[in-house]
mmCIF file of C-alpha atoms and ligand atoms in Angstrom:
data_model
loop_
_atom_site.group_PDB
_atom_site.id
_atom_site.type_symbol
_atom_site.label_atom_id
_atom_site.label_comp_id
_atom_site.label_asym_id
_atom_site.label_seq_id
_atom_site.Cartn_x
_atom_site.Cartn_y
_atom_site.Cartn_z
ATOM 1 C CA MET A 226 59.869 3.270 -40.807
ATOM 2 C CA PRO A 227 60.731 6.538 -39.120
ATOM 3 C CA ASP A 228 61.606 6.835 -35.355
ATOM 4 C CA VAL A 229 58.852 5.546 -33.131
ATOM 5 C CA PHE A 230 58.214 9.055 -31.738
ATOM 6 C CA ALA A 231 57.584 10.507 -35.181
ATOM 7 C CA ASP A 232 53.780 10.369 -34.819
ATOM 8 C CA LEU A 233 53.707 12.214 -31.493
ATOM 9 C CA VAL A 234 52.689 15.598 -32.840
ATOM 10 C CA GLY A 235 53.848 18.816 -31.145
ATOM 11 C CA GLN A 236 55.235 17.169 -27.970
ATOM 12 C CA ASP A 237 58.912 17.977 -28.074
ATOM 13 C CA GLU A 238 59.471 18.125 -24.307
ATOM 14 C CA ALA A 239 57.664 14.864 -23.557
ATOM 15 C CA VAL A 240 59.641 13.110 -26.388
ATOM 16 C CA ALA A 241 63.039 14.387 -24.905
ATOM 17 C CA GLU A 242 62.112 13.054 -21.474
ATOM 18 C CA LEU A 243 61.071 9.714 -22.795
ATOM 19 C CA ARG A 244 64.169 9.336 -24.846
ATOM 20 C CA ARG A 245 66.336 10.135 -21.714
ATOM 21 C CA ALA A 246 64.343 7.445 -19.892
ATOM 22 C CA ALA A 247 64.680 4.815 -22.597
ATOM 23 C CA ALA A 248 68.420 5.455 -22.585
ATOM 24 C CA ALA A 249 68.646 5.072 -18.783
ATOM 25 C CA ALA A 250 66.582 1.887 -18.980
ATOM 26 C CA ALA A 251 69.032 0.483 -21.666
ATOM 27 C CA ALA A 252 71.937 1.387 -19.448
ATOM 28 C CA VAL A 253 70.263 -0.637 -16.602
ATOM 29 C CA LEU A 254 69.946 -3.691 -18.899
ATOM 30 C CA ARG A 255 73.670 -3.286 -19.945
ATOM 31 C CA ALA A 256 74.903 -2.866 -16.479
ATOM 32 C CA GLY A 257 72.801 -5.885 -15.396
ATOM 33 C CA ALA A 258 74.311 -7.995 -18.199
ATOM 34 C CA ALA A 259 77.822 -6.964 -17.371
ATOM 35 C CA ALA A 260 77.361 -7.544 -13.714
ATOM 36 C CA LEU A 261 76.011 -11.063 -14.274
ATOM 37 C CA VAL A 262 79.007 -11.929 -16.546
ATOM 38 C CA THR A 263 81.651 -10.531 -14.042
ATOM 39 C CA ALA A 264 79.873 -11.950 -10.985
ATOM 40 C CA GLY A 265 81.423 -15.390 -10.772
ATOM 41 C CA PRO A 266 80.760 -17.454 -7.552
ATOM 42 C CA ALA A 267 83.969 -16.194 -5.945
ATOM 43 C CA SER A 268 84.350 -12.774 -7.448
ATOM 44 C CA GLY A 269 82.954 -11.066 -4.423
ATOM 45 C CA ASN A 270 80.686 -9.079 -6.738
ATOM 46 C CA GLU A 271 77.352 -10.550 -5.648
ATOM 47 C CA SER A 272 75.875 -7.249 -4.561
ATOM 48 C CA ALA A 273 76.263 -5.841 -8.166
ATOM 49 C CA ALA A 274 74.554 -8.899 -9.402
ATOM 50 C CA ASP A 275 71.741 -8.448 -6.824
ATOM 51 C CA ASP A 276 71.238 -4.880 -7.940
ATOM 52 C CA ALA A 277 71.011 -6.042 -11.488
ATOM 53 C CA ALA A 278 68.639 -8.819 -10.706
ATOM 54 C CA THR A 279 66.181 -6.345 -9.004
ATOM 55 C CA GLY A 280 66.412 -3.995 -11.962
ATOM 56 C CA GLY A 281 68.098 -1.399 -9.753
ATOM 57 C CA LEU A 282 65.919 1.281 -11.133
ATOM 58 C CA ASP A 283 66.950 4.567 -9.624
ATOM 59 C CA PRO A 284 64.220 7.092 -10.334
ATOM 60 C CA SER A 285 66.541 9.989 -10.312
ATOM 61 C CA ALA A 286 68.498 8.364 -13.303
ATOM 62 C CA GLY A 287 65.587 8.977 -15.627
ATOM 63 C CA MET A 288 63.879 5.576 -15.620
ATOM 64 C CA THR A 289 61.100 4.375 -13.233
ATOM 65 C CA HIS A 290 58.575 1.630 -13.140
ATOM 66 C CA ALA A 291 55.310 3.492 -13.329
ATOM 67 C CA TRP A 292 54.296 6.364 -15.704
ATOM 68 C CA ILE A 293 51.101 8.300 -16.339
ATOM 69 C CA PHE A 294 50.583 10.028 -19.720
ATOM 70 C CA THR A 295 48.019 12.860 -19.357
ATOM 71 C CA GLY A 296 46.503 15.340 -21.819
ATOM 72 C CA PRO A 297 43.318 16.250 -23.633
ATOM 73 C CA PRO A 298 41.700 13.686 -25.943
ATOM 74 C CA GLY A 299 43.594 13.350 -29.158
ATOM 75 C CA SER A 300 46.781 14.811 -27.812
ATOM 76 C CA GLY A 301 48.379 11.418 -28.224
ATOM 77 C CA ARG A 302 48.445 9.813 -24.806
ATOM 78 C CA SER A 303 48.264 6.242 -26.103
ATOM 79 C CA VAL A 304 50.552 6.992 -29.015
ATOM 80 C CA ALA A 305 53.187 8.274 -26.546
ATOM 81 C CA ALA A 306 52.748 5.224 -24.272
ATOM 82 C CA ARG A 307 53.167 2.813 -27.230
ATOM 83 C CA ALA A 308 56.081 4.685 -28.536
ATOM 84 C CA PHE A 309 57.819 4.611 -25.198
ATOM 85 C CA ALA A 310 57.035 0.866 -24.946
ATOM 86 C CA ALA A 311 58.862 0.437 -28.257
ATOM 87 C CA ALA A 312 61.719 2.567 -27.167
ATOM 88 C CA LEU A 313 62.221 0.300 -24.147
ATOM 89 C CA GLN A 314 62.135 -2.749 -26.290
ATOM 90 C CA CYS A 315 64.362 -1.290 -28.952
ATOM 91 C CA VAL A 316 67.502 -3.311 -29.452
ATOM 92 C CA HIS A 317 69.449 -0.640 -31.246
ATOM 93 C CA GLY A 318 68.827 2.639 -29.324
ATOM 94 C CA THR A 319 65.896 4.514 -27.974
ATOM 95 C CA GLY A 320 63.138 3.768 -30.500
ATOM 96 C CA CYS A 321 64.899 3.394 -33.907
ATOM 97 C CA GLY A 322 61.633 2.205 -35.510
ATOM 98 C CA GLU A 323 63.658 -0.403 -37.575
ATOM 99 C CA CYS A 324 64.576 -3.212 -35.274
ATOM 100 C CA PRO A 325 62.314 -6.165 -34.375
ATOM 101 C CA GLY A 326 61.722 -4.798 -30.816
ATOM 102 C CA CYS A 327 60.432 -1.509 -32.287
ATOM 103 C CA ARG A 328 58.489 -3.083 -35.079
ATOM 104 C CA THR A 329 56.755 -5.797 -33.103
ATOM 105 C CA THR A 330 55.796 -3.307 -30.391
ATOM 106 C CA MET A 331 54.369 -0.801 -32.783
ATOM 107 C CA GLY A 332 52.590 -3.652 -34.573
ATOM 108 C CA GLY A 333 51.028 -4.935 -31.385
ATOM 109 C CA THR A 334 52.694 -8.319 -31.386
ATOM 110 C CA HIS A 335 55.639 -8.000 -28.976
ATOM 111 C CA ALA A 336 55.389 -10.885 -26.539
ATOM 112 C CA ASP A 337 56.404 -8.588 -23.551
ATOM 113 C CA VAL A 338 54.059 -5.642 -24.284
ATOM 114 C CA ARG A 339 50.555 -5.963 -23.099
ATOM 115 C CA LEU A 340 47.879 -3.407 -24.102
ATOM 116 C CA VAL A 341 44.737 -2.877 -22.174
ATOM 117 C CA VAL A 342 42.052 -1.098 -24.080
ATOM 118 C CA PRO A 343 38.836 -1.021 -22.158
ATOM 119 C CA GLU A 344 35.889 -1.826 -24.343
ATOM 120 C CA GLY A 345 33.112 -0.933 -21.843
ATOM 121 C CA LEU A 346 32.699 1.795 -19.334
ATOM 122 C CA SER A 347 35.244 0.397 -16.968
ATOM 123 C CA ILE A 348 38.202 -1.956 -16.507
ATOM 124 C CA GLY A 349 37.202 -4.605 -13.970
ATOM 125 C CA VAL A 350 39.134 -6.236 -11.196
ATOM 126 C CA SER A 351 39.478 -9.741 -12.695
ATOM 127 C CA GLU A 352 40.927 -8.356 -15.805
ATOM 128 C CA MET A 353 43.377 -6.333 -13.846
ATOM 129 C CA ARG A 354 44.404 -9.138 -11.574
ATOM 130 C CA ALA A 355 45.122 -11.441 -14.568
ATOM 131 C CA LEU A 356 47.173 -8.584 -16.110
ATOM 132 C CA VAL A 357 49.234 -7.909 -12.930
ATOM 133 C CA LEU A 358 49.939 -11.670 -12.640
ATOM 134 C CA ARG A 359 51.225 -11.916 -16.193
ATOM 135 C CA ALA A 360 53.239 -8.704 -15.877
ATOM 136 C CA ALA A 361 55.162 -10.162 -12.977
ATOM 137 C CA SER A 362 56.712 -12.849 -15.204
ATOM 138 C CA THR A 363 60.283 -12.591 -16.595
ATOM 139 C CA PRO A 364 60.301 -10.805 -20.010
ATOM 140 C CA SER A 365 60.861 -13.533 -22.664
ATOM 141 C CA GLY A 366 62.838 -11.042 -24.817
ATOM 142 C CA GLY A 367 65.222 -10.324 -21.852
ATOM 143 C CA ARG A 368 64.397 -6.601 -21.707
ATOM 144 C CA TRP A 369 61.129 -5.266 -20.027
ATOM 145 C CA GLN A 370 57.641 -6.388 -19.342
ATOM 146 C CA VAL A 371 55.519 -3.466 -20.414
ATOM 147 C CA VAL A 372 51.877 -2.972 -19.567
ATOM 148 C CA VAL A 373 50.069 -0.141 -21.353
ATOM 149 C CA ILE A 374 46.663 0.743 -19.825
ATOM 150 C CA GLU A 375 44.749 3.118 -22.082
ATOM 151 C CA ASP A 376 41.953 5.075 -20.299
ATOM 152 C CA ALA A 377 43.317 4.232 -16.849
ATOM 153 C CA ASP A 378 40.557 6.701 -15.671
ATOM 154 C CA ARG A 379 38.122 3.940 -16.302
ATOM 155 C CA LEU A 380 39.581 1.511 -13.694
ATOM 156 C CA THR A 381 37.033 0.413 -11.163
ATOM 157 C CA GLU A 382 38.126 1.045 -7.574
ATOM 158 C CA ALA A 383 38.931 -2.595 -7.011
ATOM 159 C CA ALA A 384 40.901 -2.747 -10.246
ATOM 160 C CA GLY A 385 42.777 0.325 -9.156
ATOM 161 C CA ASN A 386 43.673 -1.271 -5.897
ATOM 162 C CA ALA A 387 44.928 -4.442 -7.606
ATOM 163 C CA LEU A 388 47.046 -2.168 -9.886
ATOM 164 C CA LEU A 389 48.262 -0.201 -6.981
ATOM 165 C CA LYS A 390 49.710 -3.285 -5.239
ATOM 166 C CA ALA A 391 51.689 -4.045 -8.324
ATOM 167 C CA ILE A 392 52.980 -0.469 -8.679
ATOM 168 C CA GLU A 393 53.936 -0.355 -4.968
ATOM 169 C CA GLU A 394 56.152 -3.370 -5.237
ATOM 170 C CA PRO A 395 56.960 -3.588 -8.943
ATOM 171 C CA PRO A 396 58.664 -6.786 -10.212
ATOM 172 C CA PRO A 397 62.181 -5.792 -11.254
ATOM 173 C CA ARG A 398 61.676 -5.787 -14.995
ATOM 174 C CA THR A 399 58.047 -4.561 -15.191
ATOM 175 C CA VAL A 400 56.969 -1.106 -16.348
ATOM 176 C CA PHE A 401 53.434 0.187 -16.177
ATOM 177 C CA LEU A 402 52.367 2.933 -18.573
ATOM 178 C CA LEU A 403 49.020 4.532 -17.762
ATOM 179 C CA CYS A 404 47.064 7.009 -19.883
ATOM 180 C CA ALA A 405 44.424 9.324 -18.395
ATOM 181 C CA PRO A 406 42.961 12.693 -19.219
ATOM 182 C CA SER A 407 44.521 14.303 -16.166
ATOM 183 C CA THR A 408 45.908 13.553 -12.683
ATOM 184 C CA HIS A 409 42.633 14.841 -10.993
ATOM 185 C CA PRO A 410 41.503 12.373 -8.303
ATOM 186 C CA ASP A 411 38.380 11.710 -10.434
ATOM 187 C CA ASP A 412 40.741 10.270 -13.156
ATOM 188 C CA ILE A 413 43.457 8.670 -11.170
ATOM 189 C CA SER A 414 43.547 7.676 -7.438
ATOM 190 C CA VAL A 415 45.914 9.908 -5.346
ATOM 191 C CA THR A 416 47.777 6.852 -4.235
ATOM 192 C CA ILE A 417 48.461 5.622 -7.796
ATOM 193 C CA ARG A 418 49.412 9.057 -8.902
ATOM 194 C CA SER A 419 52.024 9.369 -6.092
ATOM 195 C CA ARG A 420 53.789 6.257 -7.263
ATOM 196 C CA CYS A 421 53.972 7.412 -10.934
ATOM 197 C CA ARG A 422 55.974 9.775 -12.943
ATOM 198 C CA VAL A 423 53.678 12.112 -14.937
ATOM 199 C CA VAL A 424 54.303 13.029 -18.568
ATOM 200 C CA PRO A 425 51.930 15.891 -19.492
ATOM 201 C CA LEU A 426 51.010 16.183 -23.128
ATOM 202 C CA ARG A 427 49.479 19.331 -24.602
ATOM 203 C CA GLN A 428 46.937 19.913 -27.266
ATOM 204 C CA PRO A 429 48.986 20.017 -30.349
ATOM 205 C CA PRO A 430 48.739 23.152 -32.515
ATOM 206 C CA ALA A 431 46.690 22.875 -35.624
ATOM 207 C CA ASP A 432 49.762 23.528 -37.855
ATOM 208 C CA ALA A 433 51.657 20.568 -36.387
ATOM 209 C CA VAL A 434 48.598 18.358 -36.782
ATOM 210 C CA ALA A 435 48.198 19.413 -40.413
ATOM 211 C CA GLU A 436 51.848 18.763 -41.159
ATOM 212 C CA VAL A 437 51.683 15.200 -39.905
ATOM 213 C CA LEU A 438 48.478 14.431 -41.884
ATOM 214 C CA ALA A 439 50.181 15.674 -44.994
ATOM 215 C CA ARG A 440 53.447 13.977 -44.404
ATOM 216 C CA ARG A 441 52.395 10.665 -43.037
ATOM 217 C CA ASP A 442 48.942 10.131 -44.491
ATOM 218 C CA GLY A 443 49.504 11.841 -47.840
ATOM 219 C CA ILE A 444 46.528 14.185 -47.338
ATOM 220 C CA ALA A 445 46.404 17.230 -49.565
ATOM 221 C CA PRO A 446 47.784 20.260 -47.507
ATOM 222 C CA ASP A 447 44.629 22.397 -47.750
ATOM 223 C CA VAL A 448 42.426 19.508 -46.633
ATOM 224 C CA ALA A 449 44.921 18.702 -43.863
ATOM 225 C CA GLN A 450 44.746 22.312 -42.761
ATOM 226 C CA TRP A 451 40.999 22.451 -42.595
ATOM 227 C CA ALA A 452 40.665 19.101 -40.893
ATOM 228 C CA ALA A 453 43.290 20.011 -38.290
ATOM 229 C CA ALA A 454 41.488 23.189 -37.373
ATOM 230 C CA ALA A 455 38.032 21.519 -37.323
ATOM 231 C CA ALA A 456 39.270 18.793 -35.051
ATOM 232 C CA GLN A 457 40.618 21.188 -32.456
ATOM 233 C CA GLY A 458 43.897 19.494 -31.989
ATOM 234 C CA HIS A 459 42.542 15.932 -31.924
ATOM 235 C CA VAL A 460 44.952 14.123 -34.278
ATOM 236 C CA GLY A 461 42.820 10.967 -34.748
ATOM 237 C CA ARG A 462 39.708 12.999 -35.382
ATOM 238 C CA ALA A 463 41.374 15.193 -37.887
ATOM 239 C CA ARG A 464 42.580 12.155 -39.852
ATOM 240 C CA ARG A 465 38.941 10.759 -39.918
ATOM 241 C CA LEU A 466 37.522 14.115 -41.033
ATOM 242 C CA ALA A 467 40.097 14.343 -43.839
ATOM 243 C CA ARG A 468 39.506 10.804 -45.014
ATOM 244 C CA ASP A 469 35.950 9.656 -44.106
ATOM 245 C CA PRO A 470 33.034 11.298 -45.902
ATOM 246 C CA GLU A 471 30.584 9.829 -43.337
ATOM 247 C CA ALA A 472 32.475 11.611 -40.582
ATOM 248 C CA ARG A 473 32.241 14.935 -42.505
ATOM 249 C CA LYS A 474 28.507 14.388 -43.062
ATOM 250 C CA ARG A 475 27.913 13.782 -39.372
ATOM 251 C CA ARG A 476 29.922 16.941 -38.511
ATOM 252 C CA GLU A 477 27.876 19.002 -41.007
ATOM 253 C CA ALA A 478 24.642 17.750 -39.491
ATOM 254 C CA VAL A 479 25.872 18.842 -35.992
ATOM 255 C CA LEU A 480 26.817 22.221 -37.208
ATOM 256 C CA ALA A 481 23.422 22.748 -38.783
ATOM 257 C CA VAL A 482 21.917 22.502 -35.257
ATOM 258 C CA PRO A 483 22.264 26.267 -34.370
ATOM 259 C CA ARG A 484 20.512 27.355 -37.485
ATOM 260 C CA ARG A 485 17.645 24.962 -36.754
ATOM 261 C CA LEU A 486 16.657 26.126 -33.368
ATOM 262 C CA THR A 487 13.597 28.173 -34.204
ATOM 263 C CA GLY A 488 11.235 26.991 -31.459
ATOM 264 C CA ILE A 489 10.478 24.500 -28.628
ATOM 265 C CA GLY A 490 9.409 21.768 -30.947
ATOM 266 C CA ALA A 491 12.556 22.276 -33.127
ATOM 267 C CA ALA A 492 14.774 22.100 -30.075
ATOM 268 C CA PHE A 493 13.338 18.758 -29.064
ATOM 269 C CA ASP A 494 13.599 17.511 -32.660
ATOM 270 C CA ALA A 495 17.279 18.578 -32.741
ATOM 271 C CA ALA A 496 17.854 16.806 -29.493
ATOM 272 C CA SER A 497 16.353 13.534 -30.852
ATOM 273 C CA ALA A 498 18.308 13.884 -34.112
ATOM 274 C CA LEU A 499 21.629 14.330 -32.180
ATOM 275 C CA ILE A 500 20.913 11.388 -29.931
ATOM 276 C CA GLU A 501 19.791 9.067 -32.711
ATOM 277 C CA ALA A 502 22.826 9.978 -34.982
ATOM 278 C CA ALA A 503 25.132 9.137 -32.041
ATOM 279 C CA GLU A 504 23.300 5.714 -31.556
ATOM 280 C CA ALA A 505 23.552 5.011 -35.231
ATOM 281 C CA GLU A 506 27.243 5.857 -35.403
ATOM 282 C CA ALA A 507 27.882 3.720 -32.307
ATOM 283 C CA ALA A 508 25.864 0.719 -33.659
ATOM 284 C CA ALA A 509 27.728 0.864 -36.902
ATOM 285 C CA SER A 510 31.040 0.607 -34.987
ATOM 286 C CA VAL A 511 30.119 -2.361 -32.657
ATOM 287 C CA THR A 512 27.619 -4.565 -34.391
ATOM 288 C CA GLU A 513 30.134 -6.476 -36.456
ATOM 289 C CA ALA A 514 32.278 -7.285 -33.465
ATOM 290 C CA ASP A 515 29.261 -8.263 -31.407
ATOM 291 C CA THR A 516 28.030 -10.747 -34.032
ATOM 292 C CA ALA A 517 31.545 -12.251 -34.423
ATOM 293 C CA GLU A 518 31.959 -12.569 -30.659
ATOM 294 C CA ARG A 519 28.560 -14.254 -30.248
ATOM 295 C CA ALA A 520 29.165 -16.746 -33.026
ATOM 296 C CA ALA A 521 32.567 -17.548 -31.703
ATOM 297 C CA LEU A 522 31.287 -18.199 -28.134
ATOM 298 C CA GLU A 523 28.380 -20.421 -29.472
ATOM 299 C CA THR A 524 30.723 -22.446 -31.442
ATOM 300 C CA ALA A 525 33.010 -22.849 -28.392
ATOM 301 C CA LEU A 526 30.024 -23.899 -26.270
ATOM 302 C CA GLY A 527 28.967 -26.395 -28.824
ATOM 303 C CA ALA A 528 25.452 -24.819 -29.353
ATOM 304 C CA GLY A 529 22.880 -27.324 -30.742
ATOM 305 C CA GLY A 530 24.565 -30.294 -29.177
ATOM 306 C CA THR A 531 22.400 -33.377 -28.169
ATOM 307 C CA GLY A 532 22.954 -36.348 -25.952
ATOM 308 C CA ARG A 533 23.971 -36.902 -22.355
ATOM 309 C CA GLY A 534 25.218 -33.732 -20.659
ATOM 310 C CA ALA A 535 24.077 -31.379 -23.389
ATOM 311 C CA ALA A 536 21.295 -29.989 -21.234
ATOM 312 C CA GLY A 537 23.604 -29.187 -18.306
ATOM 313 C CA ALA A 538 26.209 -27.736 -20.694
ATOM 314 C CA MET A 539 23.575 -25.437 -22.202
ATOM 315 C CA ARG A 540 22.580 -24.183 -18.705
ATOM 316 C CA GLY A 541 26.184 -23.115 -18.171
ATOM 317 C CA ALA A 542 26.268 -21.753 -21.689
ATOM 318 C CA ALA A 543 23.352 -19.519 -20.992
ATOM 319 C CA GLY A 544 25.256 -17.844 -18.179
ATOM 320 C CA GLN A 545 28.305 -17.277 -20.415
ATOM 321 C CA LEU A 546 26.089 -15.775 -23.168
ATOM 322 C CA LYS A 547 24.504 -13.492 -20.655
ATOM 323 C CA GLU A 548 27.926 -12.354 -19.476
ATOM 324 C CA LEU A 549 28.922 -11.600 -23.109
ATOM 325 C CA GLU A 550 25.709 -9.618 -23.708
ATOM 326 C CA LYS A 551 26.393 -7.592 -20.565
ATOM 327 C CA ARG A 552 29.971 -6.809 -21.862
ATOM 328 C CA GLN A 553 28.672 -5.850 -25.327
ATOM 329 C CA LYS A 554 25.971 -3.603 -23.824
ATOM 330 C CA SER A 555 28.539 -1.782 -21.830
ATOM 331 C CA ARG A 556 30.735 -1.417 -24.917
ATOM 332 C CA ALA A 557 27.792 -0.020 -26.988
ATOM 333 C CA THR A 558 26.979 2.526 -24.270
ATOM 334 C CA ARG A 559 30.582 3.768 -24.292
ATOM 335 C CA ALA A 560 30.586 4.038 -28.064
ATOM 336 C CA GLN A 561 27.392 5.996 -27.954
ATOM 337 C CA ARG A 562 28.755 8.367 -25.372
ATOM 338 C CA ASP A 563 31.979 8.856 -27.393
ATOM 339 C CA ALA A 564 30.011 9.635 -30.550
ATOM 340 C CA LEU A 565 27.811 12.102 -28.712
ATOM 341 C CA ASP A 566 30.855 13.755 -27.049
ATOM 342 C CA ARG A 567 32.439 14.236 -30.526
ATOM 343 C CA ALA A 568 29.291 15.999 -31.613
ATOM 344 C CA LEU A 569 29.207 18.254 -28.500
ATOM 345 C CA VAL A 570 32.898 19.217 -29.057
ATOM 346 C CA ASP A 571 32.000 20.288 -32.576
ATOM 347 C CA LEU A 572 29.093 22.308 -31.272
ATOM 348 C CA ALA A 573 31.113 23.919 -28.554
ATOM 349 C CA GLY A 574 33.588 24.896 -31.330
ATOM 350 C CA PHE A 575 30.862 26.714 -33.206
ATOM 351 C CA TYR A 576 29.826 28.735 -30.084
ATOM 352 C CA ARG A 577 33.438 29.409 -29.218
ATOM 353 C CA ASP A 578 33.777 30.972 -32.726
ATOM 354 C CA ALA A 579 30.789 33.209 -32.182
ATOM 355 C CA LEU A 580 32.287 34.289 -28.837
ATOM 356 C CA THR A 581 35.660 35.073 -30.135
ATOM 357 C CA MET A 582 34.134 37.074 -33.051
ATOM 358 C CA ALA A 583 31.885 38.996 -30.621
ATOM 359 C CA LEU A 584 34.925 39.883 -28.583
ATOM 360 C CA GLY A 585 36.876 40.735 -31.724
ATOM 361 C CA ALA A 586 39.636 38.319 -30.632
ATOM 362 C CA PRO A 587 42.303 37.839 -33.228
ATOM 363 C CA VAL A 588 42.165 33.986 -33.318
ATOM 364 C CA ALA A 589 41.311 31.686 -36.254
ATOM 365 C CA PRO A 590 37.953 30.102 -36.177
ATOM 366 C CA VAL A 591 37.590 26.423 -35.341
ATOM 367 C CA HIS A 592 35.052 25.795 -38.032
ATOM 368 C CA THR A 593 36.102 27.798 -41.207
ATOM 369 C CA ASP A 594 33.137 26.553 -43.089
ATOM 370 C CA THR A 595 30.589 27.875 -40.642
ATOM 371 C CA ALA A 596 32.506 31.106 -39.760
ATOM 372 C CA ALA A 597 29.918 33.289 -41.519
ATOM 373 C CA LEU A 598 27.107 31.730 -39.512
ATOM 374 C CA ALA A 599 29.119 32.096 -36.263
ATOM 375 C CA GLY A 600 29.670 35.773 -37.209
ATOM 376 C CA ALA A 601 25.926 36.331 -37.678
ATOM 377 C CA GLY A 602 25.377 34.704 -34.150
ATOM 378 C CA ALA A 603 27.989 36.997 -32.715
ATOM 379 C CA GLN A 604 26.039 39.978 -33.923
ATOM 380 C CA LYS A 605 22.659 38.800 -32.730
ATOM 381 C CA TRP A 606 23.775 37.398 -29.297
ATOM 382 C CA ASP A 607 26.715 39.555 -28.352
ATOM 383 C CA ALA A 608 29.599 38.074 -26.315
ATOM 384 C CA GLU A 609 27.353 37.257 -23.335
ATOM 385 C CA GLY A 610 24.789 35.442 -25.324
ATOM 386 C CA ALA A 611 27.478 33.474 -27.180
ATOM 387 C CA LEU A 612 29.149 32.598 -23.845
ATOM 388 C CA ARG A 613 25.899 31.411 -22.313
ATOM 389 C CA ARG A 614 25.359 29.075 -25.195
ATOM 390 C CA LEU A 615 28.959 27.772 -25.110
ATOM 391 C CA GLU A 616 28.528 27.135 -21.443
ATOM 392 C CA ALA A 617 25.214 25.203 -22.131
ATOM 393 C CA VAL A 618 27.190 22.925 -24.436
ATOM 394 C CA LEU A 619 29.955 22.378 -21.904
ATOM 395 C CA ALA A 620 27.341 21.746 -19.151
ATOM 396 C CA CYS A 621 25.735 19.118 -21.267
ATOM 397 C CA ARG A 622 29.093 17.258 -21.682
ATOM 398 C CA ALA A 623 29.677 17.499 -17.933
ATOM 399 C CA ALA A 624 26.208 16.225 -17.162
ATOM 400 C CA ILE A 625 26.606 13.197 -19.371
ATOM 401 C CA GLU A 626 29.989 12.447 -17.877
ATOM 402 C CA ALA A 627 28.301 12.561 -14.453
ATOM 403 C CA ASN A 628 25.857 9.866 -15.618
ATOM 404 C CA VAL A 629 22.739 12.067 -16.472
ATOM 405 C CA LYS A 630 20.768 10.348 -19.078
ATOM 406 C CA PRO A 631 22.093 11.641 -22.443
ATOM 407 C CA ARG A 632 18.714 12.452 -23.802
ATOM 408 C CA ILE A 633 17.698 14.532 -20.858
ATOM 409 C CA ALA A 634 21.020 16.451 -20.879
ATOM 410 C CA VAL A 635 20.789 17.060 -24.650
ATOM 411 C CA GLU A 636 17.194 18.255 -24.408
ATOM 412 C CA ALA A 637 18.167 20.663 -21.599
ATOM 413 C CA MET A 638 21.058 22.011 -23.777
ATOM 414 C CA MET A 639 19.006 22.448 -26.875
ATOM 415 C CA LEU A 640 16.398 24.519 -24.890
ATOM 416 C CA ALA A 641 19.134 26.614 -23.389
ATOM 417 C CA LEU A 642 20.619 27.099 -26.853
ATOM 418 C CA TRP A 643 17.306 28.146 -28.282
ATOM 419 C CA LYS A 644 16.372 30.448 -25.443
ATOM 420 C CA GLY A 645 19.904 31.800 -25.198
HETATM 421 ZN ZN1 ZN B 779 64.475 -0.122 -32.329
#
């Protein structure tokens, strides 16, 4: 296995900073161990032992208790956070990729690394409180308790407050790694932000994405190159496009939209098709998990039991099932929005291509396979018309993000695309 940072594509500066921090963290542990060994009862060295016991993290020395990884979707926020977690648990260096600390962290089984991946639209306060409590315990492996929170922008306000308390007075050996699109107050509260060190990631260049797809995933170089460009720097999306024929088919259907907008009726049809495709894609991704969860809960609740107490137990069970259904619905909504957002990003890429062509800008198209169509659009619409259409797609994304009903936002967008 290569170094734990190997999959972090095109982020040299961030990797260098994280390595320095991991080295500083290892030095803290070594100093702590040495201090505890030399600090006998009468050695007069208690203060060093105290420093060691509190972690003694000096932020200026490269290591600190709370971090935020920011960057556009697909830039590798969670990859960076997990790699850094592994580097902190590495017993040989700063993320060798070989030792048990690295391998269990990367495999998701390290006892002192907790990963929070929100399934629904938000991370609730009870989940966060439980997490903060566990994070305060002494690391069983003798190194660090690491809590990785993916999509920290989905914290509810109450959950954010629970987290803030822990970050303000961090247990000596606990490290929080947050991932968010940006440090805008909409994504991360100002108070949490002020307690964290920010590691900005950038959108990796297509060449770097293509290189890693070919090297790590064994994808043919020409396919990797195409997928990297089409995914607009989103590493995971590029890999799916390169490997999954269904994902390619969905993308083709989305890119057929501009051609199909021949009238009002067609615009509404296109909106329905886009929404339904997103729903189908989301359903396919969550149905299996939903069924398994429900079966597991029913078994645990002893569904179908008879005799004394069974009726009362079933009344309690109904509440738990309702709770599960609520969680599953929230997860399904999230999956639909994510699927729809991917489609909108593809569509935005198409109009961006038309715009750059109308301007004669010397940049490579996002979608090489629809470049001719974008070129025809550029001729017909000019730069202004292409820009208006691109803005209509971006406005649709923003509206959905602001909780406008997806169907309404998509219909408005399709009409705008048709009218120009
Ligand atoms: Zn290691």
